[in-house]
Amino acid sequence: MIRAAILHGPGDLRIEHVDEPEPGPDEVLVHVDAATTCGTDVKMWRRGHPILPPYPARFGHETAGTRADTGERVLVGDSLACGECRQCRAERPQICRSPRWILGGFAEAIAAPAGALHRVPDDLEPAGAAMAEPLAAALHAVERAPARAVAPDAGVLGGGPMGQMLAALLVAERRTVTLADPHAERRAQAEELGAMAAESLADHDVVFEAVGRPEAWRSAVEACAPGGCVVFVGGCAAGTDAQLPTRPLHYDELDLRGAFHHAPAEVDRALALLADGTVDWRALAAGPVGLDELPTALAAGTEGRARKWVVEPR
Ligand SMILES: [Zn+2]
Ligand SMILES: [Zn+2]
């Protein structure tokens, strides 16, 4: 038996003893060393989520652990692309039409497809390794934007964990970075990693939207310089429309680009950047906490400093 966090319905999270997961033919049992919390987990817990399997459901998708068969330290990737759809054939696995999602990091063990595992660099702790999942999404968003040579001045709208990770990557590329957030703690955090902070943005070559609300999508467009690019990183609630000003889209030739998820190679790059200290994962880490404290951690996650709770299930 193992202990695992199980969702039984919206808001109904229980820590239970369950059978150890039985790995399928292409799967490996991984003992979880650390799993980090994310805004998506909060959504899954409070109101459910389209990628959750039917209840009772396991969740947690930023997961680092140790392979039961080889003892190798691994990051458990949270998805496996089908490899066959049109988007996969165009080498865009992050928008695969039939991905297999791998959830269940908030547990002592998880069965995961061997193809979704990434080797963790020796000098990277499990909590840092788990953060390679969101950092890979931030890397992908930067990849979607014009390079520094044409877009040296970047704005980041939103100072949550994703905004902070974007700012860290852009600072590492030696772009001029301004992060905007209404919370003073989050602005201070951005300054600590070498960005400038502001309450709002204006006239940037590239603007990264990392809030996920329609008003913020509009603000991001309004904060973009003529000829610039807006990258939408924050997903809005299902069914949401955003009202965008048409004038700059046409007369200023703004490029609007979505950025979703990541490709496996971006996960490996993220692990390397965490291991060599380019991105300081400790600046975002809170805890560690055990499985029993997971509901409290999820409830506390959205106020004050941007942080990700490190859950150590064992
Ligand atoms: Zn996440
Ligand atoms: Zn596919």
mmCIF file of C-alpha atoms and ligand atoms in Angstrom:
data_model
loop_
_atom_site.group_PDB
_atom_site.id
_atom_site.type_symbol
_atom_site.label_atom_id
_atom_site.label_comp_id
_atom_site.label_asym_id
_atom_site.label_seq_id
_atom_site.Cartn_x
_atom_site.Cartn_y
_atom_site.Cartn_z
ATOM 1 C CA MET A 1 0.000 0.000 0.000
ATOM 2 C CA ILE A 2 1.063 3.616 -0.571
ATOM 3 C CA ARG A 3 -0.333 6.957 0.532
ATOM 4 C CA ALA A 4 -1.751 9.186 -2.189
ATOM 5 C CA ALA A 5 -3.785 12.381 -2.563
ATOM 6 C CA ILE A 6 -7.070 11.424 -4.224
ATOM 7 C CA LEU A 7 -9.681 13.834 -5.589
ATOM 8 C CA HIS A 8 -13.222 12.503 -5.107
ATOM 9 C CA GLY A 9 -14.974 15.556 -6.552
ATOM 10 C CA PRO A 10 -14.568 19.337 -6.701
ATOM 11 C CA GLY A 11 -13.075 20.453 -3.366
ATOM 12 C CA ASP A 12 -13.053 16.875 -2.011
ATOM 13 C CA LEU A 13 -9.402 15.931 -1.520
ATOM 14 C CA ARG A 14 -8.497 12.973 0.683
ATOM 15 C CA ILE A 15 -5.168 11.444 1.624
ATOM 16 C CA GLU A 16 -5.688 7.693 1.467
ATOM 17 C CA HIS A 17 -3.923 4.346 1.563
ATOM 18 C CA VAL A 18 -4.252 2.753 -1.853
ATOM 19 C CA ASP A 19 -2.647 -0.138 -3.720
ATOM 20 C CA GLU A 20 0.771 0.591 -5.156
ATOM 21 C CA PRO A 21 0.275 1.460 -8.848
ATOM 22 C CA GLU A 22 0.814 -1.525 -11.154
ATOM 23 C CA PRO A 23 3.046 -0.402 -14.057
ATOM 24 C CA GLY A 24 1.660 -1.286 -17.498
ATOM 25 C CA PRO A 25 3.814 -2.875 -20.227
ATOM 26 C CA ASP A 26 5.441 0.427 -21.274
ATOM 27 C CA GLU A 27 5.508 1.864 -17.741
ATOM 28 C CA VAL A 28 7.898 2.134 -14.823
ATOM 29 C CA LEU A 29 7.185 2.524 -11.110
ATOM 30 C CA VAL A 30 8.708 5.756 -9.750
ATOM 31 C CA HIS A 31 9.005 6.495 -6.018
ATOM 32 C CA VAL A 32 8.190 10.192 -5.661
ATOM 33 C CA ASP A 33 10.873 12.306 -3.946
ATOM 34 C CA ALA A 34 9.252 15.720 -4.487
ATOM 35 C CA ALA A 35 6.251 17.160 -6.293
ATOM 36 C CA THR A 36 5.626 20.890 -6.575
ATOM 37 C CA THR A 37 2.256 22.647 -6.576
ATOM 38 C CA CYS A 38 1.008 24.858 -9.373
ATOM 39 C CA GLY A 39 -2.037 26.969 -10.219
ATOM 40 C CA THR A 40 -3.378 24.113 -12.334
ATOM 41 C CA ASP A 41 -3.452 21.891 -9.234
ATOM 42 C CA VAL A 42 -5.523 24.504 -7.424
ATOM 43 C CA LYS A 43 -8.004 24.552 -10.341
ATOM 44 C CA MET A 44 -8.132 20.734 -10.395
ATOM 45 C CA TRP A 45 -8.802 20.600 -6.661
ATOM 46 C CA ARG A 46 -11.406 23.373 -6.488
ATOM 47 C CA ARG A 47 -13.440 22.818 -9.653
ATOM 48 C CA GLY A 48 -12.055 19.903 -11.647
ATOM 49 C CA HIS A 49 -10.190 20.135 -14.936
ATOM 50 C CA PRO A 50 -10.616 18.812 -18.493
ATOM 51 C CA ILE A 51 -7.468 16.656 -18.305
ATOM 52 C CA LEU A 52 -8.370 14.998 -14.971
ATOM 53 C CA PRO A 53 -9.407 11.340 -15.349
ATOM 54 C CA PRO A 54 -12.826 10.387 -13.888
ATOM 55 C CA TYR A 55 -13.113 10.564 -10.059
ATOM 56 C CA PRO A 56 -11.586 9.250 -7.900
ATOM 57 C CA ALA A 57 -8.567 10.880 -9.555
ATOM 58 C CA ARG A 58 -4.910 11.321 -8.664
ATOM 59 C CA PHE A 59 -3.237 14.607 -9.484
ATOM 60 C CA GLY A 60 0.090 16.442 -9.241
ATOM 61 C CA HIS A 61 2.020 16.919 -12.486
ATOM 62 C CA GLU A 62 5.401 18.374 -11.428
ATOM 63 C CA THR A 63 7.021 15.218 -10.160
ATOM 64 C CA ALA A 64 10.577 14.108 -9.470
ATOM 65 C CA GLY A 65 11.489 10.693 -8.115
ATOM 66 C CA THR A 66 13.554 7.541 -8.299
ATOM 67 C CA ARG A 67 12.916 4.652 -10.698
ATOM 68 C CA ALA A 68 12.070 1.507 -8.733
ATOM 69 C CA ASP A 69 13.794 -0.705 -11.339
ATOM 70 C CA THR A 70 17.127 1.089 -11.943
ATOM 71 C CA GLY A 71 17.454 3.573 -9.058
ATOM 72 C CA GLU A 72 17.952 6.387 -11.576
ATOM 73 C CA ARG A 73 16.696 9.837 -10.533
ATOM 74 C CA VAL A 74 14.064 11.115 -12.965
ATOM 75 C CA LEU A 75 11.637 13.885 -13.688
ATOM 76 C CA VAL A 76 8.268 12.422 -14.635
ATOM 77 C CA GLY A 77 7.114 14.381 -17.686
ATOM 78 C CA ASP A 78 3.413 15.206 -17.400
ATOM 79 C CA SER A 79 2.479 14.280 -20.952
ATOM 80 C CA LEU A 80 3.359 12.008 -23.813
ATOM 81 C CA ALA A 81 2.450 13.165 -27.320
ATOM 82 C CA CYS A 82 0.908 10.611 -29.720
ATOM 83 C CA GLY A 83 3.575 11.139 -32.376
ATOM 84 C CA GLU A 84 1.075 10.580 -35.170
ATOM 85 C CA CYS A 85 -1.322 13.519 -35.402
ATOM 86 C CA ARG A 86 -0.727 16.372 -37.843
ATOM 87 C CA GLN A 87 0.683 18.599 -35.085
ATOM 88 C CA CYS A 88 3.095 15.910 -33.882
ATOM 89 C CA ARG A 89 4.251 15.292 -37.458
ATOM 90 C CA ALA A 90 4.920 19.048 -37.726
ATOM 91 C CA GLU A 91 7.182 18.705 -34.646
ATOM 92 C CA ARG A 92 4.838 20.553 -32.335
ATOM 93 C CA PRO A 93 4.204 17.856 -29.693
ATOM 94 C CA GLN A 94 3.037 20.457 -27.161
ATOM 95 C CA ILE A 95 -0.207 20.851 -29.122
ATOM 96 C CA CYS A 96 -0.673 17.125 -29.846
ATOM 97 C CA ARG A 97 -4.339 16.302 -30.457
ATOM 98 C CA SER A 98 -4.327 13.136 -28.346
ATOM 99 C CA PRO A 99 -1.699 13.436 -25.634
ATOM 100 C CA ARG A 100 -1.517 11.011 -22.732
ATOM 101 C CA TRP A 101 -1.470 13.037 -19.502
ATOM 102 C CA ILE A 102 0.507 11.652 -16.589
ATOM 103 C CA LEU A 103 -0.942 12.804 -13.281
ATOM 104 C CA GLY A 104 -0.465 11.539 -9.738
ATOM 105 C CA GLY A 105 2.699 13.116 -8.343
ATOM 106 C CA PHE A 106 1.051 13.807 -4.983
ATOM 107 C CA ALA A 107 1.581 10.204 -3.895
ATOM 108 C CA GLU A 108 4.384 8.011 -2.601
ATOM 109 C CA ALA A 109 4.665 6.371 -6.016
ATOM 110 C CA ILE A 110 3.457 6.796 -9.583
ATOM 111 C CA ALA A 111 3.447 4.479 -12.611
ATOM 112 C CA ALA A 112 4.639 6.440 -15.632
ATOM 113 C CA PRO A 113 5.464 5.618 -19.269
ATOM 114 C CA ALA A 114 9.217 5.111 -19.654
ATOM 115 C CA GLY A 115 9.096 7.511 -22.622
ATOM 116 C CA ALA A 116 7.988 10.370 -20.350
ATOM 117 C CA LEU A 117 10.960 10.134 -17.975
ATOM 118 C CA HIS A 118 13.865 12.593 -18.055
ATOM 119 C CA ARG A 119 17.185 11.958 -16.318
ATOM 120 C CA VAL A 120 17.856 14.482 -13.513
ATOM 121 C CA PRO A 121 21.358 16.038 -13.445
ATOM 122 C CA ASP A 122 23.357 14.750 -10.444
ATOM 123 C CA ASP A 123 23.645 18.075 -8.649
ATOM 124 C CA LEU A 124 19.962 19.032 -8.852
ATOM 125 C CA GLU A 125 17.727 18.326 -5.852
ATOM 126 C CA PRO A 126 14.342 16.663 -6.388
ATOM 127 C CA ALA A 127 12.372 19.863 -5.617
ATOM 128 C CA GLY A 128 14.391 21.773 -8.220
ATOM 129 C CA ALA A 129 13.950 18.960 -10.731
ATOM 130 C CA ALA A 130 10.158 19.011 -10.291
ATOM 131 C CA MET A 131 10.170 22.690 -11.281
ATOM 132 C CA ALA A 132 11.606 21.777 -14.682
ATOM 133 C CA GLU A 133 8.024 21.126 -15.793
ATOM 134 C CA PRO A 134 6.775 24.731 -15.436
ATOM 135 C CA LEU A 135 10.179 26.124 -16.418
ATOM 136 C CA ALA A 136 9.986 24.158 -19.682
ATOM 137 C CA ALA A 137 6.668 25.893 -20.400
ATOM 138 C CA ALA A 138 8.336 29.261 -19.728
ATOM 139 C CA LEU A 139 11.216 28.305 -22.039
ATOM 140 C CA HIS A 140 8.724 27.365 -24.715
ATOM 141 C CA ALA A 141 7.036 30.767 -24.374
ATOM 142 C CA VAL A 142 10.384 32.547 -24.787
ATOM 143 C CA GLU A 143 11.040 30.331 -27.800
ATOM 144 C CA ARG A 144 7.764 31.551 -29.331
ATOM 145 C CA ALA A 145 8.896 35.204 -29.046
ATOM 146 C CA PRO A 146 11.291 37.072 -31.350
ATOM 147 C CA ALA A 147 14.955 36.701 -30.383
ATOM 148 C CA ARG A 148 16.784 39.264 -28.261
ATOM 149 C CA ALA A 149 18.411 40.876 -31.318
ATOM 150 C CA VAL A 150 15.022 42.145 -32.554
ATOM 151 C CA ALA A 151 13.221 42.333 -29.210
ATOM 152 C CA PRO A 152 15.715 43.464 -26.544
ATOM 153 C CA ASP A 153 13.071 45.090 -24.337
ATOM 154 C CA ALA A 154 10.624 42.631 -22.764
ATOM 155 C CA GLY A 155 7.619 43.152 -20.532
ATOM 156 C CA VAL A 156 6.127 40.414 -18.364
ATOM 157 C CA LEU A 157 2.564 40.887 -17.180
ATOM 158 C CA GLY A 158 1.936 38.932 -13.987
ATOM 159 C CA GLY A 159 4.342 38.084 -11.164
ATOM 160 C CA GLY A 160 3.178 34.582 -10.225
ATOM 161 C CA PRO A 161 5.563 31.621 -10.555
ATOM 162 C CA MET A 162 5.243 31.600 -14.365
ATOM 163 C CA GLY A 163 5.894 35.356 -14.639
ATOM 164 C CA GLN A 164 8.916 35.051 -12.354
ATOM 165 C CA MET A 165 10.317 32.150 -14.383
ATOM 166 C CA LEU A 166 9.825 34.084 -17.631
ATOM 167 C CA ALA A 167 11.593 37.108 -16.140
ATOM 168 C CA ALA A 168 14.516 34.930 -14.979
ATOM 169 C CA LEU A 169 14.953 33.408 -18.444
ATOM 170 C CA LEU A 170 14.740 36.790 -20.182
ATOM 171 C CA VAL A 171 17.248 38.346 -17.759
ATOM 172 C CA ALA A 172 19.575 35.396 -18.439
ATOM 173 C CA GLU A 173 19.349 36.267 -22.149
ATOM 174 C CA ARG A 174 20.429 39.810 -21.208
ATOM 175 C CA ARG A 175 17.196 41.420 -22.322
ATOM 176 C CA THR A 176 15.901 44.477 -20.473
ATOM 177 C CA VAL A 177 12.982 43.076 -18.480
ATOM 178 C CA THR A 178 10.115 44.827 -16.726
ATOM 179 C CA LEU A 179 7.663 42.740 -14.712
ATOM 180 C CA ALA A 180 4.305 44.232 -13.752
ATOM 181 C CA ASP A 181 2.193 42.999 -10.861
ATOM 182 C CA PRO A 182 -0.128 44.749 -8.375
ATOM 183 C CA HIS A 183 1.508 42.921 -5.420
ATOM 184 C CA ALA A 184 4.597 44.676 -3.984
ATOM 185 C CA GLU A 185 6.053 41.324 -2.782
ATOM 186 C CA ARG A 186 6.017 39.969 -6.317
ATOM 187 C CA ARG A 187 7.560 43.126 -7.763
ATOM 188 C CA ALA A 188 10.335 42.855 -5.139
ATOM 189 C CA GLN A 189 10.869 39.223 -6.130
ATOM 190 C CA ALA A 190 11.325 40.227 -9.781
ATOM 191 C CA GLU A 191 13.853 42.885 -8.772
ATOM 192 C CA GLU A 192 15.793 40.269 -6.791
ATOM 193 C CA LEU A 193 16.301 38.268 -9.972
ATOM 194 C CA GLY A 194 17.485 41.261 -11.972
ATOM 195 C CA ALA A 195 14.319 42.574 -13.620
ATOM 196 C CA MET A 196 12.771 45.988 -13.185
ATOM 197 C CA ALA A 197 9.332 46.117 -11.618
ATOM 198 C CA ALA A 198 6.321 48.288 -12.338
ATOM 199 C CA GLU A 199 2.606 48.451 -11.705
ATOM 200 C CA SER A 200 1.881 48.478 -15.432
ATOM 201 C CA LEU A 201 3.702 48.027 -18.753
ATOM 202 C CA ALA A 202 4.099 50.243 -21.825
ATOM 203 C CA ASP A 203 5.880 50.177 -25.186
ATOM 204 C CA HIS A 204 7.808 46.873 -25.028
ATOM 205 C CA ASP A 205 9.216 44.996 -28.040
ATOM 206 C CA VAL A 206 7.666 41.827 -26.668
ATOM 207 C CA VAL A 207 5.069 41.358 -23.949
ATOM 208 C CA PHE A 208 4.449 38.046 -22.163
ATOM 209 C CA GLU A 209 0.971 37.710 -20.690
ATOM 210 C CA ALA A 210 1.204 35.452 -17.598
ATOM 211 C CA VAL A 211 -2.048 36.189 -15.807
ATOM 212 C CA GLY A 212 -4.715 34.287 -17.738
ATOM 213 C CA ARG A 213 -7.578 36.779 -17.571
ATOM 214 C CA PRO A 214 -9.248 38.586 -20.525
ATOM 215 C CA GLU A 215 -8.466 42.065 -19.110
ATOM 216 C CA ALA A 216 -4.799 41.096 -18.866
ATOM 217 C CA TRP A 217 -4.805 39.860 -22.462
ATOM 218 C CA ARG A 218 -6.029 43.284 -23.498
ATOM 219 C CA SER A 219 -3.488 45.080 -21.302
ATOM 220 C CA ALA A 220 -0.714 42.995 -22.863
ATOM 221 C CA VAL A 221 -1.744 44.091 -26.358
ATOM 222 C CA GLU A 222 -1.952 47.723 -25.235
ATOM 223 C CA ALA A 223 1.560 47.504 -23.711
ATOM 224 C CA CYS A 224 3.197 46.312 -26.938
ATOM 225 C CA ALA A 225 5.278 48.695 -29.087
ATOM 226 C CA PRO A 226 4.378 49.089 -32.795
ATOM 227 C CA GLY A 227 5.770 46.123 -34.730
ATOM 228 C CA GLY A 228 6.094 44.098 -31.531
ATOM 229 C CA CYS A 229 4.884 40.703 -30.403
ATOM 230 C CA VAL A 230 2.555 39.558 -27.629
ATOM 231 C CA VAL A 231 2.923 36.011 -26.279
ATOM 232 C CA PHE A 232 -0.102 34.675 -24.393
ATOM 233 C CA VAL A 233 1.156 32.309 -21.723
ATOM 234 C CA GLY A 234 -1.752 32.417 -19.262
ATOM 235 C CA GLY A 235 -4.773 30.291 -20.121
ATOM 236 C CA CYS A 236 -8.139 31.922 -19.395
ATOM 237 C CA ALA A 237 -11.117 29.999 -18.004
ATOM 238 C CA ALA A 238 -12.877 27.749 -20.546
ATOM 239 C CA GLY A 239 -15.285 29.580 -22.839
ATOM 240 C CA THR A 240 -13.778 33.033 -22.188
ATOM 241 C CA ASP A 241 -13.556 35.681 -24.912
ATOM 242 C CA ALA A 242 -11.117 38.595 -24.775
ATOM 243 C CA GLN A 243 -11.812 42.005 -26.297
ATOM 244 C CA LEU A 244 -8.741 43.289 -28.101
ATOM 245 C CA PRO A 245 -8.208 46.710 -29.712
ATOM 246 C CA THR A 246 -8.150 46.272 -33.496
ATOM 247 C CA ARG A 247 -6.190 49.420 -34.285
ATOM 248 C CA PRO A 248 -2.679 48.320 -33.129
ATOM 249 C CA LEU A 249 -3.244 44.828 -34.516
ATOM 250 C CA HIS A 250 -3.644 46.316 -37.998
ATOM 251 C CA TYR A 251 -1.857 49.674 -38.111
ATOM 252 C CA ASP A 252 1.028 48.645 -35.823
ATOM 253 C CA GLU A 253 1.370 45.104 -37.233
ATOM 254 C CA LEU A 254 1.411 43.433 -33.835
ATOM 255 C CA ASP A 255 2.118 39.711 -33.808
ATOM 256 C CA LEU A 256 -0.059 37.772 -31.371
ATOM 257 C CA ARG A 257 1.161 34.298 -30.476
ATOM 258 C CA GLY A 258 -0.097 31.619 -28.115
ATOM 259 C CA ALA A 259 2.337 29.559 -26.054
ATOM 260 C CA PHE A 260 1.152 26.294 -24.544
ATOM 261 C CA HIS A 261 2.970 23.570 -22.631
ATOM 262 C CA HIS A 262 6.366 22.328 -23.846
ATOM 263 C CA ALA A 263 8.235 19.757 -25.910
ATOM 264 C CA PRO A 264 10.426 17.023 -24.326
ATOM 265 C CA ALA A 265 13.663 18.726 -25.418
ATOM 266 C CA GLU A 266 12.558 21.875 -23.560
ATOM 267 C CA VAL A 267 12.170 19.822 -20.372
ATOM 268 C CA ASP A 268 15.782 18.656 -20.686
ATOM 269 C CA ARG A 269 16.960 22.222 -21.268
ATOM 270 C CA ALA A 270 14.989 23.371 -18.212
ATOM 271 C CA LEU A 271 16.642 20.680 -16.062
ATOM 272 C CA ALA A 272 20.065 21.907 -17.216
ATOM 273 C CA LEU A 273 19.234 25.564 -16.444
ATOM 274 C CA LEU A 274 18.043 24.608 -12.951
ATOM 275 C CA ALA A 275 21.126 22.469 -12.330
ATOM 276 C CA ASP A 276 23.597 25.181 -13.376
ATOM 277 C CA GLY A 277 21.800 27.883 -11.370
ATOM 278 C CA THR A 278 20.708 30.023 -14.346
ATOM 279 C CA VAL A 279 17.245 29.836 -12.789
ATOM 280 C CA ASP A 280 17.207 29.809 -8.975
ATOM 281 C CA TRP A 281 14.397 27.406 -8.046
ATOM 282 C CA ARG A 282 14.902 28.082 -4.333
ATOM 283 C CA ALA A 283 13.588 31.629 -4.826
ATOM 284 C CA LEU A 284 10.195 30.090 -5.625
ATOM 285 C CA ALA A 285 10.187 27.147 -3.224
ATOM 286 C CA ALA A 286 8.059 26.986 -0.078
ATOM 287 C CA GLY A 287 7.974 24.119 2.384
ATOM 288 C CA PRO A 288 8.727 21.224 2.220
ATOM 289 C CA VAL A 289 5.409 19.855 3.415
ATOM 290 C CA GLY A 290 4.018 16.332 3.663
ATOM 291 C CA LEU A 291 0.951 14.947 1.892
ATOM 292 C CA ASP A 292 -1.300 15.765 4.868
ATOM 293 C CA GLU A 293 -0.505 19.463 4.477
ATOM 294 C CA LEU A 294 -1.295 19.516 0.750
ATOM 295 C CA PRO A 295 -4.815 21.045 1.071
ATOM 296 C CA THR A 296 -3.488 23.836 3.308
ATOM 297 C CA ALA A 297 -0.625 24.481 0.899
ATOM 298 C CA LEU A 298 -2.943 24.614 -2.122
ATOM 299 C CA ALA A 299 -5.280 27.005 -0.312
ATOM 300 C CA ALA A 300 -2.392 29.302 0.669
ATOM 301 C CA GLY A 301 -0.678 29.326 -2.696
ATOM 302 C CA THR A 302 -2.096 32.371 -4.412
ATOM 303 C CA GLU A 303 -1.428 35.316 -2.066
ATOM 304 C CA GLY A 304 1.772 37.222 -1.291
ATOM 305 C CA ARG A 305 5.087 36.140 -2.782
ATOM 306 C CA ALA A 306 5.002 33.884 -5.827
ATOM 307 C CA ARG A 307 5.776 30.410 -4.543
ATOM 308 C CA LYS A 308 5.477 26.765 -5.287
ATOM 309 C CA TRP A 309 5.036 24.357 -2.405
ATOM 310 C CA VAL A 310 7.403 21.432 -2.312
ATOM 311 C CA VAL A 311 5.503 18.292 -1.307
ATOM 312 C CA GLU A 312 7.597 15.376 -0.099
ATOM 313 C CA PRO A 313 5.155 12.461 -0.005
ATOM 314 C CA ARG A 314 7.485 9.882 1.591
HETATM 315 ZN ZN ZN B 1 2.177 23.084 -13.399
HETATM 316 ZN ZN ZN B 2 0.004 13.968 -31.522
#
